[in-house]
Amino acid sequence: MDTSFRRIAMSALLLLFFTLLTGLLREVECLGINYGQVGNNLPSPEKVLQLLQALTITKARIYDTNPQILNAFANSNVELIVTVENQMLSTLGGDPQQALQWVATHIVPYIPATKVVGIAVGNEIFTDGDPSLIPHLVPAMVNIHAALVREGLDQTIHVSSPHSVAVLASSFPPSAGCFRPDLGETMGQFLQFLAATKSPFWINAYPYFAYKDDPDQISLDYVLFNPNSGTVDPLTKLRYDNMLYAQVDAVIFAISRMGFSGLDVRVSETGWPSKGGADESGATPENAAIYNRNLMGRQAAQEGTPYRPKVGLEAYVFALFNEDMKPGPTSERNYGLFRPDGTMAYNVGIGSSPSSSTSPASAAPVYSSAQAKEMDYQSLVYWMFVYLLAWITCFHHY
């Protein structure tokens, strides 16, 4: 069989799979992806856009306002949340004119071609390790929102700030959720801003951290969304079969205790590392595959948490790529669904059930190599990727 015929046959077969499975992927309306850039070998923004479009993923979050990404994503269907870097908070919070200039420079030139739908003002400011930033958070948000109002963009771009679950003083059972007392005043101002602007509360929630810290006491099935007996909240009598939903509901209860019930709570980051150091229990390709596959299955079903079962939980998976320049433990550089060269970081579980372990495998490249320049080969590779990742969602239905 010659090469051309083989390519045509494979393309036709994969197109059939895509036709059958793309509907499942498109059901994942609440699923987004975090697109980090702390690496020296990542694909171009143009290639990343092609990847997201092949996946029919239409929500992405970046950690800056990289003009290359904003330009590359123009005239696409991808909604972007951009980020004000932490070090900018004091400047933007202290001077409304600086905030106006920031919006005029980093947002306005790209609208409406690029679908910027949110601005994250800093990331994990309350637990960043630099308490001097905390007083500047809400003023920076107020000033940026005011700048959006002046530009007529406040109805299409929300302003918020993602927080770690470490802002909670108590998270279990979920009904006992409450914020740390030392954050009381600023947290109150923060929630007041969200309520006034109808913006969501974003939480970075990682059940992996809880398991890593106490693997002998925490059920692996519970943190991986696998079938398990779960736990019942003694106050609400609600049953939780996974830790992520319990963490989100704990945040909802904490917000209610501050007098702001009704705020939308979304997951800005969640994921599982495929590799870790000797002291990082559970950081394996098998567990990463199971966690992300089960999460995407839940998203395909548009599940809500036990406390808000009728409201689909919006969640952004962390992350699209492994990032080789991130500091910290080994796991920090290994959260990606993919390696920078376009191969999958782990086998997503083809041929196994949602609750079974998968083993690492060298997946077919998503991106064409430098030598393969023909457009038909590039297209074939993208279809192969769609087929592989579609199985993640498909497993939820078996």
Short mmCIF file of N, CA and C in Angstrom, two decimals, residues 43-132:
data_model
loop_
_atom_site.label_atom_id
_atom_site.label_comp_id
_atom_site.label_asym_id
_atom_site.label_seq_id
_atom_site.Cartn_x
_atom_site.Cartn_y
_atom_site.Cartn_z
N PRO A 43 5.24 25.06 21.72
CA PRO A 43 4.83 25.38 20.35
C PRO A 43 4.34 26.81 20.25
N SER A 44 4.27 27.31 19.04
CA SER A 44 3.84 28.69 18.82
C SER A 44 2.36 28.84 19.16
N PRO A 45 1.93 30.07 19.49
CA PRO A 45 0.51 30.29 19.77
C PRO A 45 -0.39 29.86 18.62
N GLU A 46 0.09 30.01 17.40
CA GLU A 46 -0.71 29.59 16.24
C GLU A 46 -0.96 28.08 16.27
N LYS A 47 0.08 27.31 16.62
CA LYS A 47 -0.08 25.86 16.73
C LYS A 47 -1.01 25.49 17.89
N VAL A 48 -0.89 26.23 18.98
CA VAL A 48 -1.75 25.97 20.13
C VAL A 48 -3.21 26.21 19.76
N LEU A 49 -3.48 27.27 19.03
CA LEU A 49 -4.85 27.54 18.60
C LEU A 49 -5.38 26.41 17.72
N GLN A 50 -4.55 25.92 16.81
CA GLN A 50 -4.98 24.80 15.98
C GLN A 50 -5.32 23.59 16.83
N LEU A 51 -4.54 23.37 17.85
CA LEU A 51 -4.77 22.26 18.76
C LEU A 51 -6.11 22.40 19.47
N LEU A 52 -6.37 23.58 20.03
CA LEU A 52 -7.62 23.80 20.75
C LEU A 52 -8.82 23.69 19.83
N GLN A 53 -8.67 24.19 18.61
CA GLN A 53 -9.77 24.10 17.65
C GLN A 53 -10.05 22.65 17.26
N ALA A 54 -8.98 21.86 17.11
CA ALA A 54 -9.18 20.44 16.80
C ALA A 54 -9.91 19.73 17.93
N LEU A 55 -9.66 20.18 19.16
CA LEU A 55 -10.30 19.59 20.34
C LEU A 55 -11.72 20.11 20.58
N THR A 56 -12.09 21.16 19.85
CA THR A 56 -13.32 21.90 20.10
C THR A 56 -13.39 22.44 21.52
N ILE A 57 -12.22 22.74 22.09
CA ILE A 57 -12.16 23.45 23.38
C ILE A 57 -12.21 24.94 23.10
N THR A 58 -13.16 25.61 23.70
CA THR A 58 -13.38 27.02 23.38
C THR A 58 -13.15 27.95 24.57
N LYS A 59 -12.52 27.44 25.64
CA LYS A 59 -12.22 28.27 26.80
C LYS A 59 -10.76 28.05 27.19
N ALA A 60 -10.01 29.12 27.35
CA ALA A 60 -8.61 29.01 27.75
C ALA A 60 -8.26 30.16 28.68
N ARG A 61 -7.30 29.89 29.55
CA ARG A 61 -6.81 30.91 30.47
C ARG A 61 -5.31 31.03 30.32
N ILE A 62 -4.81 32.27 30.20
CA ILE A 62 -3.38 32.51 30.14
C ILE A 62 -2.98 33.36 31.34
N TYR A 63 -1.69 33.39 31.63
CA TYR A 63 -1.21 34.00 32.87
C TYR A 63 -0.56 35.36 32.65
N ASP A 64 -0.91 35.99 31.55
CA ASP A 64 -0.43 37.33 31.24
C ASP A 64 -1.33 37.89 30.15
N THR A 65 -0.83 38.87 29.43
CA THR A 65 -1.56 39.39 28.26
C THR A 65 -0.61 39.36 27.06
N ASN A 66 0.01 38.22 26.86
CA ASN A 66 0.98 38.03 25.78
C ASN A 66 0.37 38.46 24.44
N PRO A 67 0.92 39.50 23.81
CA PRO A 67 0.32 39.98 22.56
C PRO A 67 0.38 38.96 21.43
N GLN A 68 1.38 38.07 21.45
CA GLN A 68 1.44 37.03 20.42
C GLN A 68 0.24 36.11 20.52
N ILE A 69 -0.13 35.75 21.74
CA ILE A 69 -1.30 34.89 21.92
C ILE A 69 -2.58 35.63 21.57
N LEU A 70 -2.71 36.86 22.04
CA LEU A 70 -3.91 37.64 21.76
C LEU A 70 -4.11 37.84 20.27
N ASN A 71 -3.03 38.06 19.54
CA ASN A 71 -3.13 38.21 18.09
C ASN A 71 -3.42 36.89 17.40
N ALA A 72 -2.76 35.83 17.86
CA ALA A 72 -2.95 34.52 17.24
C ALA A 72 -4.37 34.02 17.41
N PHE A 73 -5.00 34.35 18.55
CA PHE A 73 -6.34 33.85 18.84
C PHE A 73 -7.45 34.74 18.25
N ALA A 74 -7.06 35.77 17.53
CA ALA A 74 -8.05 36.66 16.91
C ALA A 74 -8.89 35.89 15.89
N ASN A 75 -10.16 36.26 15.82
CA ASN A 75 -11.08 35.66 14.85
C ASN A 75 -11.24 34.15 15.02
N SER A 76 -11.02 33.69 16.25
CA SER A 76 -11.25 32.28 16.58
C SER A 76 -12.47 32.21 17.49
N ASN A 77 -12.86 31.00 17.85
CA ASN A 77 -14.00 30.83 18.75
C ASN A 77 -13.55 30.58 20.19
N VAL A 78 -12.29 30.84 20.50
CA VAL A 78 -11.75 30.57 21.83
C VAL A 78 -11.92 31.79 22.72
N GLU A 79 -12.60 31.58 23.86
CA GLU A 79 -12.76 32.64 24.84
C GLU A 79 -11.55 32.62 25.78
N LEU A 80 -10.97 33.79 25.99
CA LEU A 80 -9.75 33.90 26.79
C LEU A 80 -9.99 34.63 28.10
N ILE A 81 -9.41 34.09 29.16
CA ILE A 81 -9.24 34.83 30.41
C ILE A 81 -7.77 35.21 30.48
N VAL A 82 -7.49 36.49 30.61
CA VAL A 82 -6.11 36.97 30.69
C VAL A 82 -5.80 37.36 32.13
N THR A 83 -4.54 37.64 32.41
CA THR A 83 -4.12 37.85 33.79
C THR A 83 -3.27 39.11 33.96
N VAL A 84 -3.56 39.84 35.03
CA VAL A 84 -2.68 40.91 35.47
C VAL A 84 -1.65 40.28 36.40
N GLU A 85 -0.38 40.37 36.06
CA GLU A 85 0.66 39.76 36.88
C GLU A 85 0.66 40.36 38.29
N ASN A 86 1.01 39.53 39.26
CA ASN A 86 0.97 39.95 40.67
C ASN A 86 1.74 41.25 40.93
N GLN A 87 2.90 41.37 40.28
CA GLN A 87 3.75 42.54 40.55
C GLN A 87 3.14 43.85 40.07
N MET A 88 2.04 43.78 39.30
CA MET A 88 1.41 45.00 38.78
C MET A 88 0.34 45.54 39.72
N LEU A 89 -0.01 44.78 40.75
CA LEU A 89 -1.16 45.17 41.56
C LEU A 89 -1.00 46.51 42.25
N SER A 90 0.16 46.77 42.83
CA SER A 90 0.33 48.03 43.56
C SER A 90 0.21 49.22 42.62
N THR A 91 0.74 49.08 41.42
CA THR A 91 0.68 50.17 40.43
C THR A 91 -0.76 50.43 40.00
N LEU A 92 -1.48 49.36 39.64
CA LEU A 92 -2.83 49.52 39.14
C LEU A 92 -3.82 49.85 40.25
N GLY A 93 -3.54 49.37 41.47
CA GLY A 93 -4.42 49.67 42.58
C GLY A 93 -4.25 51.07 43.12
N GLY A 94 -3.07 51.63 42.92
CA GLY A 94 -2.78 52.95 43.47
C GLY A 94 -3.11 54.11 42.56
N ASP A 95 -3.37 53.85 41.27
CA ASP A 95 -3.57 54.94 40.32
C ASP A 95 -4.59 54.53 39.26
N PRO A 96 -5.79 55.08 39.31
CA PRO A 96 -6.80 54.75 38.31
C PRO A 96 -6.35 55.02 36.88
N GLN A 97 -5.51 56.03 36.70
CA GLN A 97 -5.02 56.33 35.35
C GLN A 97 -4.12 55.21 34.83
N GLN A 98 -3.34 54.60 35.73
CA GLN A 98 -2.50 53.48 35.31
C GLN A 98 -3.37 52.30 34.89
N ALA A 99 -4.46 52.09 35.61
CA ALA A 99 -5.36 51.00 35.25
C ALA A 99 -6.03 51.28 33.91
N LEU A 100 -6.40 52.52 33.69
CA LEU A 100 -7.00 52.89 32.41
C LEU A 100 -6.01 52.68 31.27
N GLN A 101 -4.74 53.04 31.52
CA GLN A 101 -3.72 52.84 30.50
C GLN A 101 -3.47 51.35 30.25
N TRP A 102 -3.53 50.55 31.32
CA TRP A 102 -3.31 49.12 31.17
C TRP A 102 -4.39 48.50 30.29
N VAL A 103 -5.64 48.87 30.54
CA VAL A 103 -6.74 48.34 29.74
C VAL A 103 -6.62 48.83 28.29
N ALA A 104 -6.25 50.10 28.12
CA ALA A 104 -6.12 50.66 26.77
C ALA A 104 -5.01 49.98 25.98
N THR A 105 -3.98 49.52 26.67
CA THR A 105 -2.83 48.91 26.01
C THR A 105 -2.96 47.40 25.85
N HIS A 106 -3.48 46.72 26.88
CA HIS A 106 -3.46 45.26 26.91
C HIS A 106 -4.77 44.59 26.51
N ILE A 107 -5.85 45.37 26.47
CA ILE A 107 -7.15 44.78 26.16
C ILE A 107 -7.79 45.39 24.91
N VAL A 108 -7.96 46.69 24.91
CA VAL A 108 -8.72 47.37 23.86
C VAL A 108 -8.24 47.07 22.44
N PRO A 109 -6.91 47.06 22.17
CA PRO A 109 -6.49 46.84 20.78
C PRO A 109 -6.88 45.47 20.21
N TYR A 110 -7.20 44.53 21.06
CA TYR A 110 -7.47 43.16 20.60
C TYR A 110 -8.97 42.83 20.52
N ILE A 111 -9.78 43.76 21.01
CA ILE A 111 -11.23 43.59 21.03
C ILE A 111 -11.83 44.24 19.78
N PRO A 112 -12.82 43.62 19.14
CA PRO A 112 -13.52 42.39 19.50
C PRO A 112 -12.98 41.14 18.81
N ALA A 113 -11.93 41.29 17.97
CA ALA A 113 -11.45 40.12 17.22
C ALA A 113 -11.07 38.98 18.15
N THR A 114 -10.39 39.31 19.24
CA THR A 114 -10.03 38.29 20.23
C THR A 114 -11.06 38.33 21.35
N LYS A 115 -11.58 37.17 21.69
CA LYS A 115 -12.68 37.08 22.67
C LYS A 115 -12.13 37.04 24.10
N VAL A 116 -11.75 38.18 24.61
CA VAL A 116 -11.35 38.28 26.01
C VAL A 116 -12.62 38.39 26.83
N VAL A 117 -12.86 37.41 27.71
CA VAL A 117 -14.10 37.39 28.49
C VAL A 117 -13.86 37.59 29.98
N GLY A 118 -12.59 37.58 30.39
CA GLY A 118 -12.30 37.75 31.81
C GLY A 118 -10.90 38.27 32.04
N ILE A 119 -10.74 39.00 33.12
CA ILE A 119 -9.42 39.47 33.56
C ILE A 119 -9.20 38.97 34.97
N ALA A 120 -8.19 38.13 35.14
CA ALA A 120 -7.80 37.67 36.47
C ALA A 120 -6.78 38.65 37.02
N VAL A 121 -7.14 39.33 38.09
CA VAL A 121 -6.24 40.32 38.70
C VAL A 121 -5.37 39.58 39.71
N GLY A 122 -4.17 39.23 39.29
CA GLY A 122 -3.27 38.47 40.13
C GLY A 122 -3.68 37.00 40.18
N ASN A 123 -2.90 36.22 40.90
CA ASN A 123 -3.18 34.79 41.07
C ASN A 123 -2.76 34.37 42.47
N GLU A 124 -3.72 33.87 43.23
CA GLU A 124 -3.48 33.40 44.60
C GLU A 124 -2.81 34.46 45.47
N ILE A 125 -3.34 35.66 45.41
CA ILE A 125 -2.75 36.79 46.14
C ILE A 125 -2.77 36.57 47.66
N PHE A 126 -3.84 36.01 48.17
CA PHE A 126 -3.95 35.82 49.62
C PHE A 126 -2.93 34.83 50.16
N THR A 127 -2.44 33.94 49.32
CA THR A 127 -1.50 32.91 49.77
C THR A 127 -0.20 32.94 48.99
N ASP A 128 0.08 34.04 48.34
CA ASP A 128 1.26 34.18 47.46
C ASP A 128 2.58 34.16 48.22
N GLY A 129 2.54 34.51 49.48
CA GLY A 129 3.77 34.61 50.26
C GLY A 129 4.25 36.03 50.41
N ASP A 130 3.61 36.96 49.72
CA ASP A 130 3.96 38.38 49.82
C ASP A 130 2.72 39.12 50.32
N PRO A 131 2.55 39.23 51.62
CA PRO A 131 1.35 39.86 52.16
C PRO A 131 1.19 41.33 51.79
N SER A 132 2.27 41.95 51.32
CA SER A 132 2.17 43.37 50.94
C SER A 132 1.26 43.57 49.74
#
